Coordinates of C-alpha atoms in Angstrom, one line a residue:
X1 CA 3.8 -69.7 -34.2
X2 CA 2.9 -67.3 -37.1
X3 CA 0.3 -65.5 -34.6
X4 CA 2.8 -65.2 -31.6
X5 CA 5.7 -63.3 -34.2
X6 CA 3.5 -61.3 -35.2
X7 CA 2.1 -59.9 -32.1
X8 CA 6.1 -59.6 -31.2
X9 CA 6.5 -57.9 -34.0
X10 CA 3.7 -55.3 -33.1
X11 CA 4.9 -55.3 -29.6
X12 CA 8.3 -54.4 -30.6
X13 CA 7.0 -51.6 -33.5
X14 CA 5.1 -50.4 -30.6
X15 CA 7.3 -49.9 -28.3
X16 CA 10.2 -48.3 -30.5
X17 CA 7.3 -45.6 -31.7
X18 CA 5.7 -44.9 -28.1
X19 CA 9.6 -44.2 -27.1
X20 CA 9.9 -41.8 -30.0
X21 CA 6.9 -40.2 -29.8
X22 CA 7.6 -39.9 -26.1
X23 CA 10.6 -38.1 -26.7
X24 CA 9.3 -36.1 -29.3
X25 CA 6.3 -34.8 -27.3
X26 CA 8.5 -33.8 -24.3
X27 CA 11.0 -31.9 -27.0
X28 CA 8.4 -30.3 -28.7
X29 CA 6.2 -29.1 -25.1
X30 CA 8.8 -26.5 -24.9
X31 CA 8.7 -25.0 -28.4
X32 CA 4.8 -24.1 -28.8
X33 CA 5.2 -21.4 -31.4
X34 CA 3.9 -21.4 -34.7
X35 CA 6.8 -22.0 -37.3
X36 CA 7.0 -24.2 -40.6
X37 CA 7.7 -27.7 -40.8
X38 CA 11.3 -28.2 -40.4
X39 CA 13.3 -29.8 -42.7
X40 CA 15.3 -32.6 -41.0
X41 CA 16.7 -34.0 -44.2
X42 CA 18.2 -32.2 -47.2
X43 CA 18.7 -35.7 -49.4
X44 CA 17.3 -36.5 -53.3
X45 CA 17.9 -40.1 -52.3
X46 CA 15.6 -40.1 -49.3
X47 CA 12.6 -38.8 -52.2
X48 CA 14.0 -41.0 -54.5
X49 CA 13.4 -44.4 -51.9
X50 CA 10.0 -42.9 -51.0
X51 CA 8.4 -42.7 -55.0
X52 CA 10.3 -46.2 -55.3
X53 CA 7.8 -48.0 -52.0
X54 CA 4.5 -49.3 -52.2
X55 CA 2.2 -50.8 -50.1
X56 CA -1.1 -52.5 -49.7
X57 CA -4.8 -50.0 -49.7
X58 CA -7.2 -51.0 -47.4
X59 CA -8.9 -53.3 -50.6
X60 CA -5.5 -55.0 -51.0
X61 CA -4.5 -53.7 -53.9
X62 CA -1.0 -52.7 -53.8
X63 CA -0.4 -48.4 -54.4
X64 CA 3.1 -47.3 -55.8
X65 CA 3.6 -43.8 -54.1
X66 CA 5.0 -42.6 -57.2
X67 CA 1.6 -42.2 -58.4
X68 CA 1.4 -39.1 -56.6
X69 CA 4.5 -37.3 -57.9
X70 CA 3.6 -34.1 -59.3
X71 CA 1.3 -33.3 -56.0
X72 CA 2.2 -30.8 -53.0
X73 CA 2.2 -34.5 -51.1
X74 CA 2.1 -35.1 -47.2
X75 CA 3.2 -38.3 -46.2
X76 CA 2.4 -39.5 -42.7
X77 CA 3.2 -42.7 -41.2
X78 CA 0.8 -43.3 -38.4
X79 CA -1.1 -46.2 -35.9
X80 CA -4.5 -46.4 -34.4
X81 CA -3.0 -47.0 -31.6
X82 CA -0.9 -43.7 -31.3
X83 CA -2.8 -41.0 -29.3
X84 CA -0.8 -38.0 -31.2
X85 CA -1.4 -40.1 -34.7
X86 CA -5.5 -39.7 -33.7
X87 CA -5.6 -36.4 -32.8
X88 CA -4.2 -34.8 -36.2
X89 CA -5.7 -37.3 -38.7
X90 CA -8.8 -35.0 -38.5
X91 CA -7.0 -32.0 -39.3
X92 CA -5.2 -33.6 -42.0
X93 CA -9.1 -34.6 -43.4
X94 CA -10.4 -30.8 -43.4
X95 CA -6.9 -29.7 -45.1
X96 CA -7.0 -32.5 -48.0
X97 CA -11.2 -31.1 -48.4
X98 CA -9.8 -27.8 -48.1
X99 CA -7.0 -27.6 -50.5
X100 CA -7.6 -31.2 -52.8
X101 CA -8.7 -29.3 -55.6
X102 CA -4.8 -27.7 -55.9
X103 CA -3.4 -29.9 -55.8
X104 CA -2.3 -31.2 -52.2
X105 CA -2.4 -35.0 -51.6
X106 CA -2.2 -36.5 -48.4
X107 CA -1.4 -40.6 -48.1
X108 CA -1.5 -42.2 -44.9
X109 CA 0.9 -45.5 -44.0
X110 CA -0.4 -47.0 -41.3
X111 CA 1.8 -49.4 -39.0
X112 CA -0.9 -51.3 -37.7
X113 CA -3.2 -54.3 -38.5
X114 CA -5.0 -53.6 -41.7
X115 CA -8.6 -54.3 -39.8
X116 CA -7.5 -52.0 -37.0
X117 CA -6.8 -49.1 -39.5
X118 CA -10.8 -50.0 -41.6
X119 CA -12.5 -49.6 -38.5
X120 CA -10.5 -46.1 -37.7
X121 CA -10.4 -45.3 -41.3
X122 CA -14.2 -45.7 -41.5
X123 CA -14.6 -44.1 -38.2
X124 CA -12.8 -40.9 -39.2
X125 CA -14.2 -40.3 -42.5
X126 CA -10.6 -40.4 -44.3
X127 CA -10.9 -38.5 -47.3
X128 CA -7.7 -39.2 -48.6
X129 CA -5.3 -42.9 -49.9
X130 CA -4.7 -45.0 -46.7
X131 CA -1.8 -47.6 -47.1
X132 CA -0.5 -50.5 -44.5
X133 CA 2.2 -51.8 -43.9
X134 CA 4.7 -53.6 -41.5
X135 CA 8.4 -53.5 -41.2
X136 CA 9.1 -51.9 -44.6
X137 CA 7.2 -49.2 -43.8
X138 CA 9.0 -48.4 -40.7
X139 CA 12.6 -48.6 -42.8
X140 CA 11.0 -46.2 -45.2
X141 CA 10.3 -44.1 -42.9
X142 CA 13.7 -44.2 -41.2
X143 CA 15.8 -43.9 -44.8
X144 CA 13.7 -40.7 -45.2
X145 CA 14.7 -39.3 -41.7
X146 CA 12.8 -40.8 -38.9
X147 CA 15.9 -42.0 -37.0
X148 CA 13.8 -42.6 -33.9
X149 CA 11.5 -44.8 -36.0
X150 CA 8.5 -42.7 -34.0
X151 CA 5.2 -42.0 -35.0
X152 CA 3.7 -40.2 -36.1
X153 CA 6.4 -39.0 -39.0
X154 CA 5.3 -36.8 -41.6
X155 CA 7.1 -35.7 -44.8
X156 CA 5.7 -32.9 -47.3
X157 CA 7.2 -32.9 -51.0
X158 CA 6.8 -30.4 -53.3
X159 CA 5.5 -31.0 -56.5
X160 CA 8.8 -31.3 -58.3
X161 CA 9.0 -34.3 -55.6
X162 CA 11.5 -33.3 -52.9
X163 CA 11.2 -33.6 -49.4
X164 CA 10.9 -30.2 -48.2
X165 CA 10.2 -30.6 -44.7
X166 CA 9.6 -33.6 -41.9
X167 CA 8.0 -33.5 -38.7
X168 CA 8.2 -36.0 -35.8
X169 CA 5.4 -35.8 -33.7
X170 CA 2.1 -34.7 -33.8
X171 CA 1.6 -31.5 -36.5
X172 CA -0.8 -28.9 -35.8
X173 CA -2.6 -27.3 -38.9
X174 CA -1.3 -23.9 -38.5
X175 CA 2.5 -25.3 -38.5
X176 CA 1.4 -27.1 -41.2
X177 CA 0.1 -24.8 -43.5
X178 CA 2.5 -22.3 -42.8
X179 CA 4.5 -24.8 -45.1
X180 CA 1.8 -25.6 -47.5
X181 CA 0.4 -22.7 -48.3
X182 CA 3.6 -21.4 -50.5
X183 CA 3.8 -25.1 -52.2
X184 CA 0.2 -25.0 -53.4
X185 CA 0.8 -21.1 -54.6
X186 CA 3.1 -22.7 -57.3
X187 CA 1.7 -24.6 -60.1

């Protein structure tokens, strides 16, 4: 019985981000220029409930995100299953190589099965913290913005830890660093 709610469950997640990220692909196909992130939310609270989650590494062990306040930090919430979640992870790899050393931290939240997300994680090469989780993770990412609960969702924080811009849908690395690039200038 366990087994069968949880492939619901999965079923269900699935189906809410496929619509969203849908959506968001057909919104964004029209808009194809360069520009920063944009900034969907302007709301302490939404940073404050992100530094207050946690979830499980791939070892287990559970990771409080507030362990990476003080970073220019990019949150993305992601599955292996999501085609637009596969194609930017290895941009986000050469961009945490690329600017690590100042101070940029990327953390991935998978929505997924935490053997699914080894095998890509190992796969990829992911340089950078790679969390799972279920249902929680999906209401974080909603009380931070992601009404349409799609993924992939991305939030970037400056180091004084507020959310500074979001992004539903895939990110490309020049939109991207069009954002970070000023972050990372201050210390």
């Amino acid at each position: 019985m366990k087994k069968n709610l949880s492939l619901i469950l999965f079923v269900l997640i699935g189906a809410l981000a496929l619509g969203g990220g849908y959506y968001v692909y057909q919104h964004n196909r029209a808009s194809s220029a360069v520009a920063p992130v944009t900034t969907a939310i302007d709301n302490s609270d939404a940073a404050a409930t992100l530094f207050k989650a946690g979830f499980k590494d791939l070892a287990g062990i559970r990771q409080p995100l507030s362990q990476w306040r003080g970073k220019v930090l990019v949150v993305n919430f992601w599955a292996t299953w999501c085609p637009p979640c596969r194609k930017e992870i290895p941009e986000f790899i050469k961009l945490q190589s690329k600017y690590g050393a100042q101070g940029l931290q990327f953390v991935g939240i998978a929505i997924d099965e935490t053997a699914k997300v080894q095998a890509f994680s190992d796969q990829m090469g992911m340089n950078y913290p790679v969390l799972v989780g279920d249902l929680d993770a999906v209401a974080l990412s909603q009380a931070t913005g992601n009404r349409l609960g799609g993924l992939p969702y991305t939030l970037i924080l400056d180091r004084s830890g507020k959310i500074v811009g979001t992004e539903l849908g895939g990110l490309s690395t020049a939109k991207l660093e069009a954002t970070l690039k000023p972050l990372l200038a201050t210390p």
